[in-house]
Coordinates of C-alpha atoms in Angstrom, one line a residue:
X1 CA 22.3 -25.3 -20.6
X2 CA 21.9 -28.6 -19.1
X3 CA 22.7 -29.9 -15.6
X4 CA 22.0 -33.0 -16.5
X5 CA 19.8 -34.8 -19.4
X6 CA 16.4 -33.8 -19.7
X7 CA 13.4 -36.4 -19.8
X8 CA 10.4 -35.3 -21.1
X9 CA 8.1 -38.1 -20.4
X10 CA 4.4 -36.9 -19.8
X11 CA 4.1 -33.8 -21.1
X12 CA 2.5 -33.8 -24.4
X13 CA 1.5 -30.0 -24.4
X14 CA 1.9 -28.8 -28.1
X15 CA 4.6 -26.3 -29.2
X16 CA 1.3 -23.8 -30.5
X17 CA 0.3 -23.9 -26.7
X18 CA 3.8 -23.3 -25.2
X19 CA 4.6 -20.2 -27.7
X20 CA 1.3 -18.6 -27.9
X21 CA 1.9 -15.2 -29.9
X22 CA 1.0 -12.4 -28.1
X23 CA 2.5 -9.4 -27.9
X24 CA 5.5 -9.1 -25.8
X25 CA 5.5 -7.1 -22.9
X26 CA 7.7 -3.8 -22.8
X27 CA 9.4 -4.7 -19.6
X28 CA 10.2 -7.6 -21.4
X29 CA 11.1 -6.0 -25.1
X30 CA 14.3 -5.5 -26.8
X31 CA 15.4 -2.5 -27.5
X32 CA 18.7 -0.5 -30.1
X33 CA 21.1 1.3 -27.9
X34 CA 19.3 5.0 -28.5
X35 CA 20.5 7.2 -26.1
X36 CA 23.2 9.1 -27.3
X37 CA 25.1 12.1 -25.1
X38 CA 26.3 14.8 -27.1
X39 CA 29.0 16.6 -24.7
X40 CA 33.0 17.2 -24.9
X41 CA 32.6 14.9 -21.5
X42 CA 31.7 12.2 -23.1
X43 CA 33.0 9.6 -25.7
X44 CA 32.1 6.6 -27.7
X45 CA 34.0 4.2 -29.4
X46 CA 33.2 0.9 -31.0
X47 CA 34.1 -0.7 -27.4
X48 CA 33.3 2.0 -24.9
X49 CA 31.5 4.7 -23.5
X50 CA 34.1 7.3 -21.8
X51 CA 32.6 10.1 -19.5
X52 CA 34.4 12.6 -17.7
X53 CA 32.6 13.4 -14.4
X54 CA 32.8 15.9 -11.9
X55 CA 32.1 14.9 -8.2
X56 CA 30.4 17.7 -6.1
X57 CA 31.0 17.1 -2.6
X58 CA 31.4 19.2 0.7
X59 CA 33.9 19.4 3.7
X60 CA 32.5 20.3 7.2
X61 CA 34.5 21.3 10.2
X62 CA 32.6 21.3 13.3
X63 CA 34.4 23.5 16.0
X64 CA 32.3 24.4 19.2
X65 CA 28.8 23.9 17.8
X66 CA 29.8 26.0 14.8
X67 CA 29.9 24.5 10.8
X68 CA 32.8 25.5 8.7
X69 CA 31.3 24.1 4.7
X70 CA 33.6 24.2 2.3
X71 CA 32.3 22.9 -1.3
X72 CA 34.6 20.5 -3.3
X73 CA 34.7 19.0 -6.7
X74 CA 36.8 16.3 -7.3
X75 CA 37.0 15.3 -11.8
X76 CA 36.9 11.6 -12.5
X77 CA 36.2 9.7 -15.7
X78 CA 34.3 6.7 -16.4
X79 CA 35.0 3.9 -18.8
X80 CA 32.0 1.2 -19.5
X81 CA 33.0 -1.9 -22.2
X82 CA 29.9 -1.7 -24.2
X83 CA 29.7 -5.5 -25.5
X84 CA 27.8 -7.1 -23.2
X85 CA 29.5 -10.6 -22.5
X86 CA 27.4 -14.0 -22.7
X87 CA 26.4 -14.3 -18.4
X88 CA 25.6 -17.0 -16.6
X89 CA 23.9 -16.9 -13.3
X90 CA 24.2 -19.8 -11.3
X91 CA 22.3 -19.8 -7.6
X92 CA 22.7 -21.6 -4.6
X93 CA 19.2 -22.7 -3.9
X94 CA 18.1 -23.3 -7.0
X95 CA 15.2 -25.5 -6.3
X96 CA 14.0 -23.7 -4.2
X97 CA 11.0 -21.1 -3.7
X98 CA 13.2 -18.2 -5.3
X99 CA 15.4 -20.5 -8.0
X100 CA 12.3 -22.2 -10.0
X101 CA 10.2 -19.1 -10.1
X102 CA 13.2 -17.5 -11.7
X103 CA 13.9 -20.1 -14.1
X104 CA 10.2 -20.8 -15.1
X105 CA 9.6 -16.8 -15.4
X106 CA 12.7 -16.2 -17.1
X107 CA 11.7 -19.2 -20.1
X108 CA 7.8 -17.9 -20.0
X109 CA 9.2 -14.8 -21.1
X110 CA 11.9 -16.3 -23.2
X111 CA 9.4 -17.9 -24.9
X112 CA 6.5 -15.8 -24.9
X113 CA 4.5 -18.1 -23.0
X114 CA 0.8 -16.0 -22.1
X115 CA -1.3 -18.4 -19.4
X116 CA -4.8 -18.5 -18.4
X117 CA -5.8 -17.5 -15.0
X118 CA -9.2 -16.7 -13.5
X119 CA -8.9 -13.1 -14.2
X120 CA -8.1 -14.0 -18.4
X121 CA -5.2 -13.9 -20.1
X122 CA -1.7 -13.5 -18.0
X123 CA 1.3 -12.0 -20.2
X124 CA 4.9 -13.1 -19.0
X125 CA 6.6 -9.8 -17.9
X126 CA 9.4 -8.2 -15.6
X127 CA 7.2 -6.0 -13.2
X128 CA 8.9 -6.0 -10.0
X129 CA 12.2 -5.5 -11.5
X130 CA 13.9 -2.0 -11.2
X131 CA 16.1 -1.8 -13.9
X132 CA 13.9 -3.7 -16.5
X133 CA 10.4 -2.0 -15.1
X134 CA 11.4 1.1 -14.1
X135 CA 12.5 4.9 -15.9
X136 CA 15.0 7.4 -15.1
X137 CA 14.6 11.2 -15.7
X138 CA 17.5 12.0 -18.2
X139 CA 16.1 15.9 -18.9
X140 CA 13.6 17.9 -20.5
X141 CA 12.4 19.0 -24.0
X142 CA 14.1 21.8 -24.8
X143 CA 10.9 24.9 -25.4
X144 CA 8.1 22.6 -24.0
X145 CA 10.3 21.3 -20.3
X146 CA 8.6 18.5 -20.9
X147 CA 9.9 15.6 -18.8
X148 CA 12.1 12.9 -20.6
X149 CA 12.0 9.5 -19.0
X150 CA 13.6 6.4 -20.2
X151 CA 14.1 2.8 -18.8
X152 CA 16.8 2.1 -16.5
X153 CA 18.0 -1.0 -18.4
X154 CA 18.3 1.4 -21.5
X155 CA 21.0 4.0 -19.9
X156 CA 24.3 1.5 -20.1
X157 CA 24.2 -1.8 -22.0
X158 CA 22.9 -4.5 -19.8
X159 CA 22.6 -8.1 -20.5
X160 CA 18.8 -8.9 -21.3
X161 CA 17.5 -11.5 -18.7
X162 CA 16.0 -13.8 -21.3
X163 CA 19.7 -14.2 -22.2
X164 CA 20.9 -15.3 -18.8
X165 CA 22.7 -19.1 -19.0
X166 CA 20.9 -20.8 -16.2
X167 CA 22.2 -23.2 -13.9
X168 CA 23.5 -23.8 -9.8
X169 CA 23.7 -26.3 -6.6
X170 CA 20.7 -27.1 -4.7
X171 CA 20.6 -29.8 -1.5
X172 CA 17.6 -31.3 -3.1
X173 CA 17.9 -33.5 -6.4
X174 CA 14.2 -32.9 -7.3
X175 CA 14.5 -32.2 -10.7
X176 CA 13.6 -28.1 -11.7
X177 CA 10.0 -29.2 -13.4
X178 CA 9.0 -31.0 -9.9
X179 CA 10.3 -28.5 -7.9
X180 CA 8.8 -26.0 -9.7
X181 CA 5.5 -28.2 -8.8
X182 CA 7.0 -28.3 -5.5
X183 CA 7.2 -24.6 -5.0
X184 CA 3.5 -24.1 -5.6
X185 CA 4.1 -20.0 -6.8
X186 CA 3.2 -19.8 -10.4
X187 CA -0.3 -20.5 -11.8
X188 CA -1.0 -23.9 -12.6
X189 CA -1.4 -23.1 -16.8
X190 CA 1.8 -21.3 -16.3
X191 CA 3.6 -24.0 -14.7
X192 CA 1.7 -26.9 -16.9
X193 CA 3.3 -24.6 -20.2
X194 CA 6.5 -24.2 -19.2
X195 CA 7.6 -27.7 -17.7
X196 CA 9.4 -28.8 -20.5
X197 CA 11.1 -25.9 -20.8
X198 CA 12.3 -26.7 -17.4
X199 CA 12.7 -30.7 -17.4
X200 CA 16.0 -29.0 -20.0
X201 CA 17.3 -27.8 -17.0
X202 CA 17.7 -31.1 -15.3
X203 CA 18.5 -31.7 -12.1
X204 CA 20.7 -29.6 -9.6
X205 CA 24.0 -29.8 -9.1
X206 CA 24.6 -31.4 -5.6
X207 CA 25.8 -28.7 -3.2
X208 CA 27.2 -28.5 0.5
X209 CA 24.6 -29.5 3.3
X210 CA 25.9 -28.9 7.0
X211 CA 23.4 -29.7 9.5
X212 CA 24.5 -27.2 11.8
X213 CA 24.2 -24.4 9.5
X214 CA 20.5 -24.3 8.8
X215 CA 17.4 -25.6 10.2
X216 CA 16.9 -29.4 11.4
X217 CA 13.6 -29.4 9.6
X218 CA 15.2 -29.1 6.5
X219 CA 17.2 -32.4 6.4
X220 CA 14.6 -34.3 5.0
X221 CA 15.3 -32.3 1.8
X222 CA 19.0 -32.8 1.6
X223 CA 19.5 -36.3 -0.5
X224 CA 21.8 -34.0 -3.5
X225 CA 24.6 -33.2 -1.1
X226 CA 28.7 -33.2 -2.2
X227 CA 29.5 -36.1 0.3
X228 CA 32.2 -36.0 2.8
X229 CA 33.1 -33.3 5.4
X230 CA 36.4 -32.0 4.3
X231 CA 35.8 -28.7 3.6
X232 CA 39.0 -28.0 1.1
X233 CA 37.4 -31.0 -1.0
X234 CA 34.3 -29.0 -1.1
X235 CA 35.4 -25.9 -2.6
X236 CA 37.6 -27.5 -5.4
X237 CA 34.7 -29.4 -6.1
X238 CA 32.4 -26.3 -6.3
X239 CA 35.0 -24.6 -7.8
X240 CA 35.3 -27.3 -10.8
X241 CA 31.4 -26.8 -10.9
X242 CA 31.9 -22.6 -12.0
X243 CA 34.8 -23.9 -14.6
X244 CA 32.6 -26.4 -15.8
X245 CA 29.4 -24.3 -16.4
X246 CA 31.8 -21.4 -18.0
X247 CA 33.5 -23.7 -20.8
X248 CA 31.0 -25.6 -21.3
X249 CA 28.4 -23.0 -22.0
X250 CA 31.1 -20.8 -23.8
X251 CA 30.4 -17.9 -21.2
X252 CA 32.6 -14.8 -20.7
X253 CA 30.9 -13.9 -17.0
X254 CA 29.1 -16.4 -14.1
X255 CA 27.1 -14.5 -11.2
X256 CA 27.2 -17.2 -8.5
X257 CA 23.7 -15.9 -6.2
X258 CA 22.9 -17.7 -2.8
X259 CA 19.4 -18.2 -2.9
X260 CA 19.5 -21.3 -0.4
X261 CA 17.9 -21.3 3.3
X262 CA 19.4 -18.3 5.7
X263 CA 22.1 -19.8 7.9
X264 CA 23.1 -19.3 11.2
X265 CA 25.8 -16.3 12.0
X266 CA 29.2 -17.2 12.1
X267 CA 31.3 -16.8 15.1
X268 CA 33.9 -14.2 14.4
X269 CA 37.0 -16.0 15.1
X270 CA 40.2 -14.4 15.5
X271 CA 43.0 -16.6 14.1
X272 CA 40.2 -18.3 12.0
X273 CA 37.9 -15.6 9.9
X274 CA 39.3 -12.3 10.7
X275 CA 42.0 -12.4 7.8
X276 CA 42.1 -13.8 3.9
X277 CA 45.1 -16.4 5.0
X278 CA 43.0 -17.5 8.0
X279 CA 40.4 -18.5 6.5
X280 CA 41.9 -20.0 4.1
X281 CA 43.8 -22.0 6.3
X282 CA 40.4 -22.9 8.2
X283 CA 38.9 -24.3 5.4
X284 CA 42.0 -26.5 4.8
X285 CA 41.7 -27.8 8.6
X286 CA 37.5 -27.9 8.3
X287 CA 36.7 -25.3 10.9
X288 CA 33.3 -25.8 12.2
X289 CA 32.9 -21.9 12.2
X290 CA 33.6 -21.9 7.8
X291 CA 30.0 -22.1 6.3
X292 CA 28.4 -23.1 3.2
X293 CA 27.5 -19.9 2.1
X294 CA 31.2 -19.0 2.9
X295 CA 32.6 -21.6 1.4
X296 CA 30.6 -20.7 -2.3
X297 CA 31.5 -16.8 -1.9
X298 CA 35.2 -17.8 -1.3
X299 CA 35.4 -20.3 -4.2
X300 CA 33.5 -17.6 -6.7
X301 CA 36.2 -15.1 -5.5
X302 CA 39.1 -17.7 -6.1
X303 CA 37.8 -18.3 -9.8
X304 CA 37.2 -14.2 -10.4
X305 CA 33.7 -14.6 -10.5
X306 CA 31.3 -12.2 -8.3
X307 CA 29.2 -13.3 -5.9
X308 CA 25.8 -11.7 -4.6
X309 CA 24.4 -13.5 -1.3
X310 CA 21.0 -13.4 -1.2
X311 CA 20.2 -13.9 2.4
X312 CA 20.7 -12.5 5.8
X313 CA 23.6 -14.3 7.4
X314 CA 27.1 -12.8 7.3
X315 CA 28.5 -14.9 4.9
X316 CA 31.2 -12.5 4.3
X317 CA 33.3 -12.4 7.6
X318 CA 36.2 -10.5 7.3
X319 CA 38.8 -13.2 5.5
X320 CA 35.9 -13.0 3.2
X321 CA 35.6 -8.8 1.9
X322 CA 40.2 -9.3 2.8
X323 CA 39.7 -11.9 -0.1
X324 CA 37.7 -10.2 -2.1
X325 CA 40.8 -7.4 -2.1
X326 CA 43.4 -9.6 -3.0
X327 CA 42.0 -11.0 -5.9
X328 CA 39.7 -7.8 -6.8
X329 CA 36.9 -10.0 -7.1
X330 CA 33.4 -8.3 -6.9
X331 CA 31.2 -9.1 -3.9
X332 CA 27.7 -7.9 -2.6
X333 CA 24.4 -8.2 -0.5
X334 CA 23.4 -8.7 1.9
X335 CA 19.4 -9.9 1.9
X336 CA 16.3 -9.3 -0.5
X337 CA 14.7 -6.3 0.2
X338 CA 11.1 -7.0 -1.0
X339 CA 8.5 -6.6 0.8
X340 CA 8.4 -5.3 4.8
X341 CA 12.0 -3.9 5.2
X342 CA 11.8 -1.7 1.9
X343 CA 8.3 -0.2 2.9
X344 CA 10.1 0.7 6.3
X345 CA 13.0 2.0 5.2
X346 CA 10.3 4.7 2.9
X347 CA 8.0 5.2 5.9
X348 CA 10.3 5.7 8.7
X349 CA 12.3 8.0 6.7
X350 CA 9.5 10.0 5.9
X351 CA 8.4 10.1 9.3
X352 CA 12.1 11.4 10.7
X353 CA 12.4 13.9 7.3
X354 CA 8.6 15.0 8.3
X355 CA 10.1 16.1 12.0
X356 CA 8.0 13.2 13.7
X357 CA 9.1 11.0 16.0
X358 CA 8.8 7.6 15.9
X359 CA 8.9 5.9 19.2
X360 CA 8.7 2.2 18.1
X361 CA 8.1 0.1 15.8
X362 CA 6.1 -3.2 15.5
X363 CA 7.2 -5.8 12.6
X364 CA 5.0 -8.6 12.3
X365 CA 5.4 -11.6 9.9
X366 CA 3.8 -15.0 9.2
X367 CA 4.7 -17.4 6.0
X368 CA 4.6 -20.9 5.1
X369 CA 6.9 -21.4 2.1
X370 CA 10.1 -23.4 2.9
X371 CA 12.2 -20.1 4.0
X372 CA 9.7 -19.5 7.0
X373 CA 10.0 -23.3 7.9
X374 CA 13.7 -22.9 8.0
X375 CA 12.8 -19.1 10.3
X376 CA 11.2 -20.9 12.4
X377 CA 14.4 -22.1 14.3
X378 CA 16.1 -19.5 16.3
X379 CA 19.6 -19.5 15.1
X380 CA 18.2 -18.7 11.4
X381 CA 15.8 -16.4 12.8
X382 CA 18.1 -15.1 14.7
X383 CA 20.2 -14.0 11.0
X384 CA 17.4 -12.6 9.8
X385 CA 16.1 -10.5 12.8
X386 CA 19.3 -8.7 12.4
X387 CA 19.4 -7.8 8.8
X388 CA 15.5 -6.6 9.2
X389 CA 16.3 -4.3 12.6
X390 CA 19.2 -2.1 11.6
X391 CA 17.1 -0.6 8.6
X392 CA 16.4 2.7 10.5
X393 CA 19.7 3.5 12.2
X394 CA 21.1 6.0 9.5
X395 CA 17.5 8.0 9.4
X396 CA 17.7 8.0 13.3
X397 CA 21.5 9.0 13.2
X398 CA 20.8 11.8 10.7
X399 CA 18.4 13.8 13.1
X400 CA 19.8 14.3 16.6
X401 CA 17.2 17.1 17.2
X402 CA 14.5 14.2 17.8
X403 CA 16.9 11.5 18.9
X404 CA 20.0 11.9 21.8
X405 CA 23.5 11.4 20.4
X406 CA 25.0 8.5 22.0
X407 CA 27.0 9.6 25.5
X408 CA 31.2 9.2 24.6
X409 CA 32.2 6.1 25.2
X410 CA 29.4 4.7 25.3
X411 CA 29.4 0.5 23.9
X412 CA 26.9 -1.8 22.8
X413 CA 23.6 -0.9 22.2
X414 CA 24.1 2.4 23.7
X415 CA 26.1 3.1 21.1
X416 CA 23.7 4.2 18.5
X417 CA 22.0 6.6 21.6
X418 CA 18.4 7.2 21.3
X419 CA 16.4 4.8 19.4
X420 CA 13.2 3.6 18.6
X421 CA 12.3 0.4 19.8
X422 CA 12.2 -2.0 16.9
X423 CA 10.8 -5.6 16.9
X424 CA 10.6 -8.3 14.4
X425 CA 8.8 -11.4 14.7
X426 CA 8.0 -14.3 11.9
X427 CA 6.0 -16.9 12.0
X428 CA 5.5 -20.0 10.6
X429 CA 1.9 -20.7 8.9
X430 CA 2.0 -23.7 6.5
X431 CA -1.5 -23.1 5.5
X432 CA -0.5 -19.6 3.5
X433 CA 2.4 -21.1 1.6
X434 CA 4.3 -18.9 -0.3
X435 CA 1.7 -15.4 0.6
X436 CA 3.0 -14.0 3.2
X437 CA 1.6 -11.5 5.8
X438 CA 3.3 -8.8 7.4
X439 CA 1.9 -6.1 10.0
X440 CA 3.9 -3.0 10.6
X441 CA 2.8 -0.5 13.5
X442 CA 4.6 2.4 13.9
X443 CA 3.8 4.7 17.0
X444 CA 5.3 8.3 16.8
X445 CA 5.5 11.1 19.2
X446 CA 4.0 14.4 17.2
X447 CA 2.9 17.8 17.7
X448 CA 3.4 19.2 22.0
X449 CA 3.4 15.6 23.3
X450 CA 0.8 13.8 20.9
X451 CA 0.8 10.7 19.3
X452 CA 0.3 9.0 16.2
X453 CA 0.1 5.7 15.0
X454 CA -0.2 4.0 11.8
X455 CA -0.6 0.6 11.1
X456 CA -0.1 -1.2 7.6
X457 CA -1.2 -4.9 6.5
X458 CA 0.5 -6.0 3.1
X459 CA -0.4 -9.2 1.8
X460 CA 2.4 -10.3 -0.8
X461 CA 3.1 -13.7 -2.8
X462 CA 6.8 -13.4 -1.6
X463 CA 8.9 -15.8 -4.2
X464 CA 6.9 -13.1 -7.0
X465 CA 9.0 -10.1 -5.1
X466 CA 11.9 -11.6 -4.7
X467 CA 12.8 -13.2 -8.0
X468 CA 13.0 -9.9 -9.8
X469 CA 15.5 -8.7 -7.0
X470 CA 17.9 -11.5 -8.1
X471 CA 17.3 -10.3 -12.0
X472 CA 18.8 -6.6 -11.1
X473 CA 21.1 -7.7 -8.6
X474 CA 22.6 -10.2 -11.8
X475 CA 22.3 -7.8 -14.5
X476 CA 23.5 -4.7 -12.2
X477 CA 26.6 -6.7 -10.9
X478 CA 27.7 -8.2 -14.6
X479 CA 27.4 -4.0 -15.6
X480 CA 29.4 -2.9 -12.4
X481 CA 32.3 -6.1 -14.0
X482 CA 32.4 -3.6 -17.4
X483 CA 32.9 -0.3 -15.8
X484 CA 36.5 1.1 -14.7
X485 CA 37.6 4.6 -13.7
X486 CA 40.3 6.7 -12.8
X487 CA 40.8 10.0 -10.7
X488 CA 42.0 12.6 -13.0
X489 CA 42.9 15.2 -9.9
X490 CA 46.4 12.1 -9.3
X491 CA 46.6 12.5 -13.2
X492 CA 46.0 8.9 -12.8
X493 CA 46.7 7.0 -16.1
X494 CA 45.1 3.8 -16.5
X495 CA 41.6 2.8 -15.7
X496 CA 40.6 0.7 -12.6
X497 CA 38.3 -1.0 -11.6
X498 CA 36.0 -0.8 -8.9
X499 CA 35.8 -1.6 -5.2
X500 CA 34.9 -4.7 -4.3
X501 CA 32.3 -4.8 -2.7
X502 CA 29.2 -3.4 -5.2
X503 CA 27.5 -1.4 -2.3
X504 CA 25.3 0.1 -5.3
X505 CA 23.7 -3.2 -4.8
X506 CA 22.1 -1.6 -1.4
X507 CA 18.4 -0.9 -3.3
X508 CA 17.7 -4.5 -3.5
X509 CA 19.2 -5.4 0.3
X510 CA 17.9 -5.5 3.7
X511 CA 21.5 -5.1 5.0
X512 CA 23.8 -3.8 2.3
X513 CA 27.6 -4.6 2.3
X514 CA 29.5 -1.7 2.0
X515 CA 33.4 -0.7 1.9
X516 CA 35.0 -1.8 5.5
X517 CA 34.7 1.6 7.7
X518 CA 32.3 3.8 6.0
X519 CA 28.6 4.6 6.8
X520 CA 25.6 1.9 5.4
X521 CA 22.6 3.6 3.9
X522 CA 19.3 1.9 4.5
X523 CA 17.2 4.7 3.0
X524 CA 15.7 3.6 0.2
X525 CA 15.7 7.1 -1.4
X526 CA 19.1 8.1 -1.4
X527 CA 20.1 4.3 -2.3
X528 CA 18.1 4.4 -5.4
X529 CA 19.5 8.4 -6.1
X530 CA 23.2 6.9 -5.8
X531 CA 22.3 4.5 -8.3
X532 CA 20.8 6.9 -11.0
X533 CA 23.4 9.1 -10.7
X534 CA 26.2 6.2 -11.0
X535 CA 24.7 5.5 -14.2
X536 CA 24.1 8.8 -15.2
X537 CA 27.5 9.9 -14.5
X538 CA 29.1 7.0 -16.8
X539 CA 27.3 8.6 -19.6
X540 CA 28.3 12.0 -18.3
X541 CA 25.2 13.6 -17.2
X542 CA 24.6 15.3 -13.5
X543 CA 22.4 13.5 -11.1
X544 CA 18.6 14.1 -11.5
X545 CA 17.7 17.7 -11.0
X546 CA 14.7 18.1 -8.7
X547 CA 15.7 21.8 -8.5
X548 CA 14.0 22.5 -11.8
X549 CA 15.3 26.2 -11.7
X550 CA 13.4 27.0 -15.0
X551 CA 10.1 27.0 -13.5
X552 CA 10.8 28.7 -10.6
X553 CA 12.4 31.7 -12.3
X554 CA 11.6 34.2 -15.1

């Protein structure tokens, strides 16, 4: 794929250098469809995997301060197309931080490029990635109970990432080798390696820039920019750009990402974002309050592509997730969870499941890549201090016998009742670039009126976090586009497909987007046990067994 044509003038680095043969690294290896389930429940054609699955759920009556539990099962049946389609990803952003350190990782890998660095020989990989890095318990030997693990990525057919069609918008023209130099993330062999691979990727496609949206500081930047301020020109024009990119690369799928600076929120307008046909309509008239990152999620939706959004403003208002609906056109986010935000929604979990009590907590950060330049204007911050502070309200919510229940009635913040107190502050440090620093103190009431407190420094190179978060989010939404189901209790006949909005997404996101009026879950436990036993049930196998029965009877 090429944005535009390719120049590569200067580099001069032979092809024995660029595809050094080394062994290839098993996050990053190929592997035969091998898992096979042999059940009544569950089916496989040439084109699809069918598994009948039984839901086991619960209904509680509460009825002056006594529970009534009745258990329920509820039989559905699963239906993945196995041929993994020819997917393009193509991000907002994507010469920026995030973009080229997916692009250059991505081809180093692709091309089984190893670098030097002071430490010896680096070997391109997928660490950092869940579904390409990490295993999933599917059962146990039968005689020995020996464990059986096996890669995420192997349980459904996924598309590889060294097969992703690369491409996207970004308000700088700087072509992907400079801003890869730009972005000063990968090693300096790495980058010197794979330039040429990414002078092929041109330039950028020019995207929408308004100034209001994101930081001032970041105008400089913006010479690549769809000119013009009607906002109906701009989304037939990005909307050409998704056609374009499909035909042209012969692609059966396109994942449009934002990747781009966090914007500012959105005023909720009624009459202008509340409903599909408003926003539409607001587009048409250029509403100040219809952003860019709007504007990309609604013109994905229009072509039937999905889109992930990759930052912390609330790019999908409500016309947005009513649009969505109509068209039943997949959506998701909302923000990487890499770094700060996933440890705390482990730790404070822990702490409320351990029957301690945290009483506040303290979240320090300071960067100097690009995205903490944009932070460091309070209406951006402003985006992202919300998607980093609501990670503990369903931990607090689920133990009342440390925290007061809100009173009835009761609005605003006094709405969620007891609470710890929970700051966030970042900082912008130009001298750490892309390394971030983030200090976490978390002071908890324990034992007959003690205290506890435990404070936590991580040091992380945060584009080298993030950029395998876009890799599952891609590969898990293209899977979720395959898979359909129907309720067998309504006898239901044909296969649908999912909701729109992909809250199995919520693992990789700060603030996950979930179906309009039920609960969001920030622990990171139970969002990564939803998603193993999603995939185990469309192969017809019961979510993972921590009971382990056998060795706890004769």
């Amino acid at each position: 794929m090429s944005n535009s044509p390719a120049n590569f003038s200067g580099y001069d680095t032979p092809v024995s250098d660029l595809e050094s043969i080394v062994p290839v690294h098993p996050t990053s290896a190929r592997r035969p469809d091998y898992i096979t389930v042999q059940s009544e429940n569950t089916v496989y054609t040439h084109d699809h995997i069918s598994a009948k699955y039984s839901y086991r759920g619960a209904d509680v009556i509460v009825s002056d301060g006594q529970f009534t539990v009745t258990p329920t099962v509820k039989p559905f049946e699963f239906q993945t197309e196995r041929k993994v389609g020819k997917t393009g990803l193509m991000m907002v952003g994507m010469g920026g931080n995030n973009g080229t350190t997916l692009c250059a990782t991505i081809l180093a890998n692709k091309h089984n490029i190893s670098w030097h660095t002071k430490d010896g020989i680096q070997q391109p990989n997928y660490i950092g990635s869940v579904l390409r890095a990490s295993t999933v318990r599917i059962g146990t030997e039968p005689g020995s109970g020996k464990e059986v693990h096996v890669p995420i990525s192997d349980v459904l057919p996924m598309v590889h990432p060294n097969d992703l069609v690369l491409g996207g918008w970004d308000i700088s023209g700087a072509p992907m080798d400079k801003a890869m130099e730009r972005a000063c993330v990968l090693d300096y062999d790495l980058q010197r390696q794979v330039a040429p691979h990414m002078a092929l990727l041109g330039r950028p496609l020019p995207s929408i820039y308004y100034p209001d949206f994101i930081a001032a500081n970041q105008e400089a930047r913006a010479d690549n920019v769809i000119p013009g301020a009607d906002k109906q020109v701009h989304l037939d024009h990005i909307r050409s750009d998704i056609r374009r990119f499909k035909a042209d690369n012969n692609l059966d799928r396109v994942v449009v990402f934002w990747t781009a600076n966090t914007e500012r929120y959105s005023d909720i307008v009624p009459g202008v974002n509340d409903t599909a046909d408003n926003l539409l309509a607001a587009i048409r008239s250029s509403h100040s309050e219809v952003s860019p990152s709007t504007l990309f999620a609604v013109a994905a939706i229009l072509e039937g592509e999905p889109f992930v959004n990759g930052a912390p403003q609330n790019t999908f208002v409500p016309g947005v997730i009513e649009l969505a609906e109509r068209h039943k056109s997949f959506i998701g986010g909302d923000d990487l969870k890499s770094g700060q935000t996933k440890l705390k929604s482990v730790l404070a979990e822990f702490l409320v499941n351990a029957g301690i009590k945290p009483l506040s907590i303290a979240s320090y950060n300071h960067l100097g890549n690009n995205d903490g330049h944009n932070l460091s204007a309070e209406p951006q911050f402003k985006s992202k201090e919300i998607s980093k502070s609501s990670v503990v309200d369903d931990m607090v919510n689920a133990n009342r016998l440390l925290y007061k229940p809100p009173a009835p009635g009761a609005t605003g913040k006094a709405a969620k009742g007891e609470h710890p107190d929970h700051i966030v502050v970042i900082k912008y440090v130009p001298a750490v670039g892309d390394s971030k620093r983030a200090i976490d103190e978390y002071y908890s009431e324990i034992f007959c009126g003690g205290r506890q407190t435990i404070n936590i420094f991580n040091e992380c190179e945060d584009s080298l976090l993030a950029t395998p978060l876009i890799l599952d989010l891609t590969i898990l939404t293209e899977l979720l586009t395959r898979i359909k189901y129907r309720d067998l209790s309504t006898r239901q006949a044909d296969f649908v497909p999912l909701y729109p909005v992909l809250s199995l997404l919520s693992y990789m996101c700060k603030a996950p987007l979930v179906k309009p009026g039920t609960d969001v879950v920030n622990s990171l436990g139970r969002q990564r046990n939803a998603l193993e036993a999603f995939l185990k049930a469309c192969i017809g196998l019961e979510a993972k067994g921590d009971l382990l029965l056998e060795t706890r009877i004769w």
